[in-house]
PDB file of C-alpha atoms (C1' of nucleotides) in Angstrom:
ATOM      1  CA  UNK O   1       0.075   0.261  -0.188  1.00  0.00           C
ATOM      2  CA  UNK O   2       1.170   3.405  -0.504  1.00  0.00           C
ATOM      3  CA  UNK O   3       2.110   5.733   1.932  1.00  0.00           C
ATOM      4  CA  UNK O   4      -0.542   7.274   4.295  1.00  0.00           C
ATOM      5  CA  UNK O   5       0.785  10.523   3.142  1.00  0.00           C
ATOM      6  CA  UNK O   6       0.617  10.256  -0.892  1.00  0.00           C
ATOM      7  CA  UNK O   7      -2.423   8.289  -0.791  1.00  0.00           C
ATOM      8  CA  UNK O   8      -3.722  11.357   1.568  1.00  0.00           C
ATOM      9  CA  UNK O   9      -2.301  14.266  -0.798  1.00  0.00           C
ATOM     10  CA  UNK O  10      -5.402  16.146  -2.698  1.00  0.00           C
ATOM     11  CA  UNK O  11      -7.754  14.359  -1.241  1.00  0.00           C
ATOM     12  CA  UNK O  12     -11.042  15.148   1.725  1.00  0.00           C
ATOM     13  CA  UNK O  13     -12.403  14.007   4.631  1.00  0.00           C
ATOM     14  CA  UNK O  14     -15.677  13.039   3.816  1.00  0.00           C
ATOM     15  CA  UNK O  15     -17.328  11.689   6.819  1.00  0.00           C
ATOM     16  CA  UNK O  16     -16.401  11.235  10.259  1.00  0.00           C
ATOM     17  CA  UNK O  17     -17.716   7.521  12.446  1.00  0.00           C
ATOM     18  CA  UNK O  18     -16.791   5.854  15.599  1.00  0.00           C
ATOM     19  CA  UNK O  19     -16.641   2.490  16.527  1.00  0.00           C
ATOM     20  CA  UNK O  20     -16.398   1.964  20.080  1.00  0.00           C
ATOM     21  CA  UNK O  21     -13.579   4.332  20.957  1.00  0.00           C
ATOM     22  CA  UNK O  22     -12.538   4.191  17.542  1.00  0.00           C
ATOM     23  CA  UNK O  23     -13.016   7.039  15.246  1.00  0.00           C
ATOM     24  CA  UNK O  24     -12.984   6.296  11.415  1.00  0.00           C
ATOM     25  CA  UNK O  25     -12.605   8.575   8.740  1.00  0.00           C
ATOM     26  CA  UNK O  26     -13.883   8.309   5.379  1.00  0.00           C
ATOM     27  CA  UNK O  27     -11.293   9.851   3.094  1.00  0.00           C
ATOM     28  CA  UNK O  28     -12.962  10.859  -0.201  1.00  0.00           C
ATOM     29  CA  UNK O  29     -15.321   8.666  -1.967  1.00  0.00           C
ATOM     30  CA  UNK O  30     -14.713   5.639   0.191  1.00  0.00           C
ATOM     31  CA  UNK O  31     -11.777   3.642  -0.914  1.00  0.00           C
ATOM     32  CA  UNK O  32      -9.997   4.085   2.017  1.00  0.00           C
ATOM     33  CA  UNK O  33     -10.439   4.853   5.066  1.00  0.00           C
ATOM     34  CA  UNK O  34      -8.263   6.532   8.666  1.00  0.00           C
ATOM     35  CA  UNK O  35      -8.439   4.950  11.410  1.00  0.00           C
ATOM     36  CA  UNK O  36      -7.440   7.343  14.861  1.00  0.00           C
ATOM     37  CA  UNK O  37      -6.952   5.828  17.989  1.00  0.00           C
ATOM     38  CA  UNK O  38      -6.739   8.296  21.225  1.00  0.00           C
ATOM     39  CA  UNK O  39      -6.126   5.303  23.872  1.00  0.00           C
ATOM     40  CA  UNK O  40      -4.926   7.366  26.508  1.00  0.00           C
ATOM     41  CA  UNK O  41      -3.432  10.842  25.828  1.00  0.00           C
ATOM     42  CA  UNK O  42      -3.595  11.454  22.495  1.00  0.00           C
ATOM     43  CA  UNK O  43      -5.572  14.260  21.277  1.00  0.00           C
ATOM     44  CA  UNK O  44      -6.456  16.017  17.674  1.00  0.00           C
ATOM     45  CA  UNK O  45      -6.656  19.889  17.497  1.00  0.00           C
ATOM     46  CA  UNK O  46      -7.752  22.302  14.703  1.00  0.00           C
ATOM     47  CA  UNK O  47      -6.575  24.976  14.200  1.00  0.00           C
ATOM     48  CA  UNK O  48      -7.352  27.625  11.386  1.00  0.00           C
ATOM     49  CA  UNK O  49      -6.110  31.375  11.403  1.00  0.00           C
ATOM     50  CA  UNK O  50      -8.392  32.318  13.573  1.00  0.00           C
ATOM     51  CA  UNK O  51      -9.426  29.176  16.519  1.00  0.00           C
ATOM     52  CA  UNK O  52      -8.028  26.199  18.064  1.00  0.00           C
ATOM     53  CA  UNK O  53     -10.539  23.353  18.933  1.00  0.00           C
ATOM     54  CA  UNK O  54      -9.180  20.946  21.054  1.00  0.00           C
ATOM     55  CA  UNK O  55     -10.653  16.903  21.506  1.00  0.00           C
ATOM     56  CA  UNK O  56      -8.921  14.430  23.562  1.00  0.00           C
ATOM     57  CA  UNK O  57      -6.203  14.880  26.106  1.00  0.00           C
ATOM     58  CA  UNK O  58      -4.807  16.921  28.251  1.00  0.00           C
ATOM     59  CA  UNK O  59      -5.272  20.417  26.375  1.00  0.00           C
ATOM     60  CA  UNK O  60      -1.651  22.228  26.092  1.00  0.00           C
ATOM     61  CA  UNK O  61      -1.061  24.500  27.513  1.00  0.00           C
ATOM     62  CA  UNK O  62      -2.594  28.120  26.008  1.00  0.00           C
ATOM     63  CA  UNK O  63       0.777  29.759  24.577  1.00  0.00           C
ATOM     64  CA  UNK O  64       1.701  26.578  23.431  1.00  0.00           C
ATOM     65  CA  UNK O  65       3.013  26.823  19.584  1.00  0.00           C
ATOM     66  CA  UNK O  66       2.596  23.809  17.729  1.00  0.00           C
ATOM     67  CA  UNK O  67       3.182  21.235  16.660  1.00  0.00           C
ATOM     68  CA  UNK O  68       4.832  20.793  20.147  1.00  0.00           C
ATOM     69  CA  UNK O  69       6.643  17.306  20.351  1.00  0.00           C
ATOM     70  CA  UNK O  70       3.788  15.545  21.078  1.00  0.00           C
ATOM     71  CA  UNK O  71       3.254  16.199  17.558  1.00  0.00           C
ATOM     72  CA  UNK O  72       2.955  12.697  15.796  1.00  0.00           C
ATOM     73  CA  UNK O  73       0.808  13.937  12.543  1.00  0.00           C
ATOM     74  CA  UNK O  74       0.640  16.842  10.815  1.00  0.00           C
ATOM     75  CA  UNK O  75      -2.411  17.223   7.977  1.00  0.00           C
ATOM     76  CA  UNK O  76      -1.663  20.617   6.309  1.00  0.00           C
ATOM     77  CA  UNK O  77      -5.267  21.233   4.609  1.00  0.00           C
ATOM     78  CA  UNK O  78      -5.799  23.511   0.939  1.00  0.00           C
ATOM     79  CA  UNK O  79      -7.905  26.204   3.092  1.00  0.00           C
ATOM     80  CA  UNK O  80      -5.024  26.541   4.953  1.00  0.00           C
ATOM     81  CA  UNK O  81      -5.814  25.037   8.203  1.00  0.00           C
ATOM     82  CA  UNK O  82      -4.325  22.281  10.109  1.00  0.00           C
ATOM     83  CA  UNK O  83      -5.051  19.531  11.973  1.00  0.00           C
ATOM     84  CA  UNK O  84      -2.391  17.775  14.687  1.00  0.00           C
ATOM     85  CA  UNK O  85      -2.509  14.078  16.107  1.00  0.00           C
ATOM     86  CA  UNK O  86      -1.291  14.772  19.196  1.00  0.00           C
ATOM     87  CA  UNK O  87       0.014  12.605  22.145  1.00  0.00           C
ATOM     88  CA  UNK O  88       2.115  12.386  24.995  1.00  0.00           C
ATOM     89  CA  UNK O  89       2.452   8.228  25.661  1.00  0.00           C
ATOM     90  CA  UNK O  90       2.307   7.520  22.425  1.00  0.00           C
ATOM     91  CA  UNK O  91      -0.540   4.843  22.865  1.00  0.00           C
ATOM     92  CA  UNK O  92      -2.674   6.021  20.132  1.00  0.00           C
ATOM     93  CA  UNK O  93      -2.187   5.833  16.187  1.00  0.00           C
ATOM     94  CA  UNK O  94      -2.917   6.770  13.197  1.00  0.00           C
ATOM     95  CA  UNK O  95      -3.559   4.208  10.446  1.00  0.00           C
ATOM     96  CA  UNK O  96      -5.021   4.265   6.690  1.00  0.00           C
ATOM     97  CA  UNK O  97      -6.703   0.766   5.828  1.00  0.00           C
ATOM     98  CA  UNK O  98      -8.682   0.107   2.419  1.00  0.00           C
ATOM     99  CA  UNK O  99     -12.342  -0.691   3.010  1.00  0.00           C
ATOM    100  CA  UNK O 100     -11.651  -4.283   3.272  1.00  0.00           C
ATOM    101  CA  UNK O 101      -9.505  -3.865   6.834  1.00  0.00           C
ATOM    102  CA  UNK O 102     -11.858  -1.124   7.764  1.00  0.00           C
ATOM    103  CA  UNK O 103     -14.613  -3.643   7.601  1.00  0.00           C
ATOM    104  CA  UNK O 104     -12.610  -6.222   9.673  1.00  0.00           C
ATOM    105  CA  UNK O 105     -11.647  -3.928  12.500  1.00  0.00           C
ATOM    106  CA  UNK O 106     -15.090  -2.411  12.818  1.00  0.00           C
ATOM    107  CA  UNK O 107     -16.452  -6.188  13.125  1.00  0.00           C
ATOM    108  CA  UNK O 108     -13.917  -7.178  16.026  1.00  0.00           C
ATOM    109  CA  UNK O 109     -16.118  -4.403  18.188  1.00  0.00           C
ATOM    110  CA  UNK O 110     -19.245  -5.957  20.084  1.00  0.00           C
ATOM    111  CA  UNK O 111     -22.609  -4.008  20.042  1.00  0.00           C
ATOM    112  CA  UNK O 112     -22.845  -0.460  20.562  1.00  0.00           C
ATOM    113  CA  UNK O 113     -24.477   0.621  23.941  1.00  0.00           C
ATOM    114  CA  UNK O 114     -26.673   3.296  22.441  1.00  0.00           C
ATOM    115  CA  UNK O 115     -27.747   1.694  19.248  1.00  0.00           C
ATOM    116  CA  UNK O 116     -30.796  -0.153  18.657  1.00  0.00           C
ATOM    117  CA  UNK O 117     -28.731  -3.606  18.387  1.00  0.00           C
ATOM    118  CA  UNK O 118     -28.316  -3.108  22.206  1.00  0.00           C
ATOM    119  CA  UNK O 119     -31.254  -5.880  22.958  1.00  0.00           C
ATOM    120  CA  UNK O 120     -31.898  -7.291  26.098  1.00  0.00           C
ATOM    121  CA  UNK O 121     -30.738 -11.101  24.607  1.00  0.00           C
ATOM    122  CA  UNK O 122     -27.999  -9.475  22.757  1.00  0.00           C
ATOM    123  CA  UNK O 123     -26.773  -7.554  25.973  1.00  0.00           C
ATOM    124  CA  UNK O 124     -27.618 -11.002  28.075  1.00  0.00           C
ATOM    125  CA  UNK O 125     -25.490 -12.633  25.363  1.00  0.00           C
ATOM    126  CA  UNK O 126     -22.239 -11.140  25.134  1.00  0.00           C
ATOM    127  CA  UNK O 127     -22.059 -11.311  29.111  1.00  0.00           C
ATOM    128  CA  UNK O 128     -23.316 -14.836  30.236  1.00  0.00           C
ATOM    129  CA  UNK O 129     -21.220 -17.723  30.613  1.00  0.00           C
ATOM    130  CA  UNK O 130     -17.887 -14.767  31.128  1.00  0.00           C
ATOM    131  CA  UNK O 131     -15.848 -16.346  33.503  1.00  0.00           C
ATOM    132  CA  UNK O 132     -13.817 -13.096  34.082  1.00  0.00           C
ATOM    133  CA  UNK O 133     -15.145 -10.135  36.374  1.00  0.00           C
ATOM    134  CA  UNK O 134     -17.522  -8.177  35.517  1.00  0.00           C
ATOM    135  CA  UNK O 135     -14.809  -5.229  34.702  1.00  0.00           C
ATOM    136  CA  UNK O 136     -13.133  -7.139  32.547  1.00  0.00           C
ATOM    137  CA  UNK O 137     -15.786  -8.468  30.624  1.00  0.00           C
ATOM    138  CA  UNK O 138     -17.206  -5.121  30.486  1.00  0.00           C
ATOM    139  CA  UNK O 139     -14.213  -3.636  29.497  1.00  0.00           C
ATOM    140  CA  UNK O 140     -13.712  -6.394  26.227  1.00  0.00           C
ATOM    141  CA  UNK O 141     -14.756  -4.216  23.714  1.00  0.00           C
ATOM    142  CA  UNK O 142     -15.625  -6.983  21.429  1.00  0.00           C
ATOM    143  CA  UNK O 143     -18.016  -7.527  23.354  1.00  0.00           C
ATOM    144  CA  UNK O 144     -19.728  -4.262  24.478  1.00  0.00           C
ATOM    145  CA  UNK O 145     -17.890  -1.492  22.516  1.00  0.00           C
ATOM    146  CA  UNK O 146     -16.885   1.820  24.122  1.00  0.00           C
ATOM    147  CA  UNK O 147     -16.545   1.422  27.629  1.00  0.00           C
ATOM    148  CA  UNK O 148     -13.630   2.306  29.937  1.00  0.00           C
ATOM    149  CA  UNK O 149     -12.746   2.611  33.212  1.00  0.00           C
ATOM    150  CA  UNK O 150     -14.324   5.077  34.600  1.00  0.00           C
ATOM    151  CA  UNK O 151     -18.263   4.165  32.862  1.00  0.00           C
ATOM    152  CA  UNK O 152     -17.638   0.521  33.921  1.00  0.00           C
ATOM    153  CA  UNK O 153     -17.023   1.654  37.159  1.00  0.00           C
ATOM    154  CA  UNK O 154     -20.423   3.827  36.988  1.00  0.00           C
ATOM    155  CA  UNK O 155     -22.097   1.485  35.684  1.00  0.00           C
ATOM    156  CA  UNK O 156     -21.312  -0.986  38.303  1.00  0.00           C
ATOM    157  CA  UNK O 157     -22.410   1.472  40.593  1.00  0.00           C
ATOM    158  CA  UNK O 158     -25.650   2.323  39.105  1.00  0.00           C
ATOM    159  CA  UNK O 159     -26.713  -1.019  38.890  1.00  0.00           C
ATOM    160  CA  UNK O 160     -25.742  -2.203  42.093  1.00  0.00           C
ATOM    161  CA  UNK O 161     -23.090  -4.697  41.814  1.00  0.00           C
ATOM    162  CA  UNK O 162     -19.528  -4.828  42.527  1.00  0.00           C
ATOM    163  CA  UNK O 163     -16.675  -5.187  39.368  1.00  0.00           C
ATOM    164  CA  UNK O 164     -15.016  -7.767  41.370  1.00  0.00           C
ATOM    165  CA  UNK O 165     -17.485 -10.238  41.165  1.00  0.00           C
ATOM    166  CA  UNK O 166     -17.666 -12.582  37.741  1.00  0.00           C
ATOM    167  CA  UNK O 167     -19.597 -11.849  35.185  1.00  0.00           C
ATOM    168  CA  UNK O 168     -21.700 -15.613  35.093  1.00  0.00           C
ATOM    169  CA  UNK O 169     -22.410 -14.756  38.759  1.00  0.00           C
ATOM    170  CA  UNK O 170     -25.121 -12.163  38.697  1.00  0.00           C
ATOM    171  CA  UNK O 171     -28.526 -13.181  38.842  1.00  0.00           C
ATOM    172  CA  UNK O 172     -30.859 -11.815  36.434  1.00  0.00           C
ATOM    173  CA  UNK O 173     -32.532  -8.662  38.265  1.00  0.00           C
ATOM    174  CA  UNK O 174     -28.417  -7.770  38.440  1.00  0.00           C
ATOM    175  CA  UNK O 175     -28.215  -8.665  34.648  1.00  0.00           C
ATOM    176  CA  UNK O 176     -31.346  -6.454  34.351  1.00  0.00           C
ATOM    177  CA  UNK O 177     -29.929  -3.008  36.406  1.00  0.00           C
ATOM    178  CA  UNK O 178     -26.492  -3.493  34.344  1.00  0.00           C
ATOM    179  CA  UNK O 179     -28.308  -3.607  30.843  1.00  0.00           C
ATOM    180  CA  UNK O 180     -30.129  -0.080  32.250  1.00  0.00           C
ATOM    181  CA  UNK O 181     -27.250   0.887  33.848  1.00  0.00           C
ATOM    182  CA  UNK O 182     -25.239   1.406  31.165  1.00  0.00           C
ATOM    183  CA  UNK O 183     -26.764   3.152  28.433  1.00  0.00           C
ATOM    184  CA  UNK O 184     -28.223   5.587  31.155  1.00  0.00           C
ATOM    185  CA  UNK O 185     -24.540   6.632  32.023  1.00  0.00           C
ATOM    186  CA  UNK O 186     -22.852   6.463  28.651  1.00  0.00           C
ATOM    187  CA  UNK O 187     -26.111   8.967  27.265  1.00  0.00           C
ATOM    188  CA  UNK O 188     -26.111  11.201  30.621  1.00  0.00           C
ATOM    189  CA  UNK O 189     -21.909  11.472  30.214  1.00  0.00           C
ATOM    190  CA  UNK O 190     -21.997  12.519  26.462  1.00  0.00           C
ATOM    191  CA  UNK O 191     -25.266  15.041  26.880  1.00  0.00           C
ATOM    192  CA  UNK O 192     -22.783  16.166  29.851  1.00  0.00           C
ATOM    193  CA  UNK O 193     -19.667  16.675  28.076  1.00  0.00           C
ATOM    194  CA  UNK O 194     -17.859  14.297  28.769  1.00  0.00           C
ATOM    195  CA  UNK O 195     -15.572  13.631  32.134  1.00  0.00           C
ATOM    196  CA  UNK O 196     -12.995  16.137  32.090  1.00  0.00           C
ATOM    197  CA  UNK O 197     -10.048  15.545  34.515  1.00  0.00           C
ATOM    198  CA  UNK O 198      -6.478  16.897  33.716  1.00  0.00           C
ATOM    199  CA  UNK O 199      -7.538  19.262  30.927  1.00  0.00           C
ATOM    200  CA  UNK O 200      -9.692  16.453  28.874  1.00  0.00           C
ATOM    201  CA  UNK O 201     -11.821  18.834  26.040  1.00  0.00           C
ATOM    202  CA  UNK O 202     -13.969  17.157  23.579  1.00  0.00           C
ATOM    203  CA  UNK O 203     -13.921  17.457  20.151  1.00  0.00           C
ATOM    204  CA  UNK O 204     -15.816  21.021  20.241  1.00  0.00           C
ATOM    205  CA  UNK O 205     -12.379  22.045  22.729  1.00  0.00           C
ATOM    206  CA  UNK O 206     -15.125  22.272  25.664  1.00  0.00           C
ATOM    207  CA  UNK O 207     -14.420  21.201  29.370  1.00  0.00           C
ATOM    208  CA  UNK O 208     -16.430  17.655  30.011  1.00  0.00           C
ATOM    209  CA  UNK O 209     -19.031  18.640  32.731  1.00  0.00           C
ATOM    210  CA  UNK O 210     -19.793  15.521  33.986  1.00  0.00           C
ATOM    211  CA  UNK O 211     -16.998  15.152  36.769  1.00  0.00           C
ATOM    212  CA  UNK O 212     -20.018  16.553  39.129  1.00  0.00           C
ATOM    213  CA  UNK O 213     -22.734  13.850  38.270  1.00  0.00           C
ATOM    214  CA  UNK O 214     -19.923  10.820  39.194  1.00  0.00           C
ATOM    215  CA  UNK O 215     -20.934   8.726  41.718  1.00  0.00           C
ATOM    216  CA  UNK O 216     -17.877   6.334  42.380  1.00  0.00           C
ATOM    217  CA  UNK O 217     -14.778   7.406  39.737  1.00  0.00           C
ATOM    218  CA  UNK O 218     -12.278   9.515  41.893  1.00  0.00           C
ATOM    219  CA  UNK O 219     -14.340   9.021  44.942  1.00  0.00           C
ATOM    220  CA  UNK O 220     -12.335   6.842  46.921  1.00  0.00           C
ATOM    221  CA  UNK O 221     -12.580   7.682  50.463  1.00  0.00           C
ATOM    222  CA  UNK O 222     -16.165   9.925  50.254  1.00  0.00           C
ATOM    223  CA  UNK O 223     -19.305   8.937  51.353  1.00  0.00           C
ATOM    224  CA  UNK O 224     -20.795   6.760  48.638  1.00  0.00           C
ATOM    225  CA  UNK O 225     -24.552   9.186  47.458  1.00  0.00           C
ATOM    226  CA  UNK O 226     -26.589   6.422  47.706  1.00  0.00           C
ATOM    227  CA  UNK O 227     -25.628   5.122  51.390  1.00  0.00           C
ATOM    228  CA  UNK O 228     -23.368   7.114  52.789  1.00  0.00           C
ATOM    229  CA  UNK O 229     -20.634   4.350  52.816  1.00  0.00           C
ATOM    230  CA  UNK O 230     -17.337   5.232  52.608  1.00  0.00           C
ATOM    231  CA  UNK O 231     -16.095   4.345  48.841  1.00  0.00           C
ATOM    232  CA  UNK O 232     -13.281   1.750  48.329  1.00  0.00           C
ATOM    233  CA  UNK O 233     -10.693   1.557  45.318  1.00  0.00           C
ATOM    234  CA  UNK O 234      -9.485  -1.928  44.604  1.00  0.00           C
ATOM    235  CA  UNK O 235      -7.125  -2.958  41.382  1.00  0.00           C
ATOM    236  CA  UNK O 236      -9.924  -5.547  39.765  1.00  0.00           C
ATOM    237  CA  UNK O 237      -8.583  -6.091  36.056  1.00  0.00           C
ATOM    238  CA  UNK O 238      -5.615  -4.281  35.991  1.00  0.00           C
ATOM    239  CA  UNK O 239      -7.540  -1.728  36.505  1.00  0.00           C
ATOM    240  CA  UNK O 240      -8.744   1.031  39.288  1.00  0.00           C
ATOM    241  CA  UNK O 241     -11.527   0.611  40.222  1.00  0.00           C
ATOM    242  CA  UNK O 242     -13.910   2.355  42.419  1.00  0.00           C
ATOM    243  CA  UNK O 243     -17.019   0.831  44.166  1.00  0.00           C
ATOM    244  CA  UNK O 244     -19.006   1.131  46.856  1.00  0.00           C
ATOM    245  CA  UNK O 245     -18.304  -2.346  49.762  1.00  0.00           C
ATOM    246  CA  UNK O 246     -21.705  -2.043  51.178  1.00  0.00           C
ATOM    247  CA  UNK O 247     -24.450  -1.540  48.531  1.00  0.00           C
ATOM    248  CA  UNK O 248     -22.526  -2.896  45.898  1.00  0.00           C
ATOM    249  CA  UNK O 249     -23.329  -6.537  46.325  1.00  0.00           C
TER     250      UNK O 249
ATOM    251  C1'  DT N   1      15.040   9.346  44.940  1.00  0.00           C
ATOM    252  C1'  DT N   2      11.901   6.312  43.970  1.00  0.00           C
ATOM    253  C1'  DA N   3       7.394   3.967  43.019  1.00  0.00           C
ATOM    254  C1'  DA N   4       2.608   3.895  41.998  1.00  0.00           C
ATOM    255  C1'  DC N   5      -0.682   6.011  39.607  1.00  0.00           C
ATOM    256  C1'  DT N   6      -2.365   6.879  34.718  1.00  0.00           C
ATOM    257  C1'  DG N   7     -10.602   8.041  29.946  1.00  0.00           C
ATOM    258  C1'  DT N   8      -6.612   1.645  26.181  1.00  0.00           C
ATOM    259  C1'  DT N   9      -5.128  -2.516  23.777  1.00  0.00           C
ATOM    260  C1'  DG N  10      -2.460  -5.025  21.701  1.00  0.00           C
ATOM    261  C1'  DA N  11       1.082  -9.479  21.858  1.00  0.00           C
ATOM    262  C1'  DT N  12       1.921 -12.933  24.511  1.00  0.00           C
ATOM    263  C1'  DA N  13       1.149 -17.356  27.046  1.00  0.00           C
ATOM    264  C1'  DC N  14      -1.191 -20.740  29.494  1.00  0.00           C
TER     265       DC N  14
ATOM    266  C1'  DA Q   1     -11.365 -20.303  22.982  1.00  0.00           C
ATOM    267  C1'  DG Q   2     -11.149 -17.640  27.277  1.00  0.00           C
ATOM    268  C1'  DT Q   3      -8.578 -15.271  30.364  1.00  0.00           C
ATOM    269  C1'  DA Q   4      -4.595 -12.979  32.328  1.00  0.00           C
ATOM    270  C1'  DT Q   5      -0.625 -10.925  32.754  1.00  0.00           C
ATOM    271  C1'  DC Q   6       2.638  -7.649  30.931  1.00  0.00           C
ATOM    272  C1'  DA Q   7       4.432  -3.869  27.648  1.00  0.00           C
ATOM    273  C1'  DA Q   8       3.841  -0.001  25.223  1.00  0.00           C
ATOM    274  C1'  DC Q   9       5.539   5.572  26.945  1.00  0.00           C
ATOM    275  C1'  DA Q  10       5.784   9.592  29.836  1.00  0.00           C
ATOM    276  C1'  DG Q  11       4.415  12.712  32.911  1.00  0.00           C
ATOM    277  C1'  DT Q  12       2.092  13.471  37.457  1.00  0.00           C
ATOM    278  C1'  DT Q  13       1.621  13.271  42.075  1.00  0.00           C
ATOM    279  C1'  DA Q  14       2.454  10.143  47.352  1.00  0.00           C
TER     280       DA Q  14
END
DNA sequence: TTAACTGTTGATAC
DNA sequence: AGTATCAACAGTTA
């Protein structure tokens, strides 16, 4: 395959889709697609003469001149504007693929929790019989797409289930609560612009306001918003996990 | 000074 | 196949 620069030169981005946490840019008529994953610290920064719009994190200092040392890919558009792919930890990637590979990558993701495909049977089928922790199962992108560390903890808190529990140990009622909690948490978080900590910005360069609605993440040592018990933080599935030891069963 | 964290996930080994 | 562990990296916090 020719180089990414050679293929993109003179083309346009004609559509942007999302699958889980993966961004998919359609290149011109759709022979090629550009996949972008921000992972932990990636960001896309769009700049024209008048403004700078940042999505991802962390926001560079206001006086930061771009490109900086974290600018790994730079797109120069024909109107003079620029798109930077910045990534402090360099976990993220920009990858150009053909239609077939794009389909293959997208197919590896599980059901989208905010889509019509997220039915009760689909949800049950994804999690039932999993011998791993609920936390690990919910973080598994091939089962349910798009849940990350924060929203898994939030969903478990809302459903009153401990993330440590083996996924296949949940009762019908617990699965039900989780099934309802997941889209609820996600749509709320999206409505409030996501969770901002450490200078994160959404795709319009705005800070997220969901932080003040968080019930689990970042609340270790504080009183549970439901039962007043002190919240705990433990490692589950190699991720920091915050939960209420009393009202999450 | 070190060690332990960190909106993630792919590779590897059982 | 499913599951667990480690690694990639660089900065911040304890």
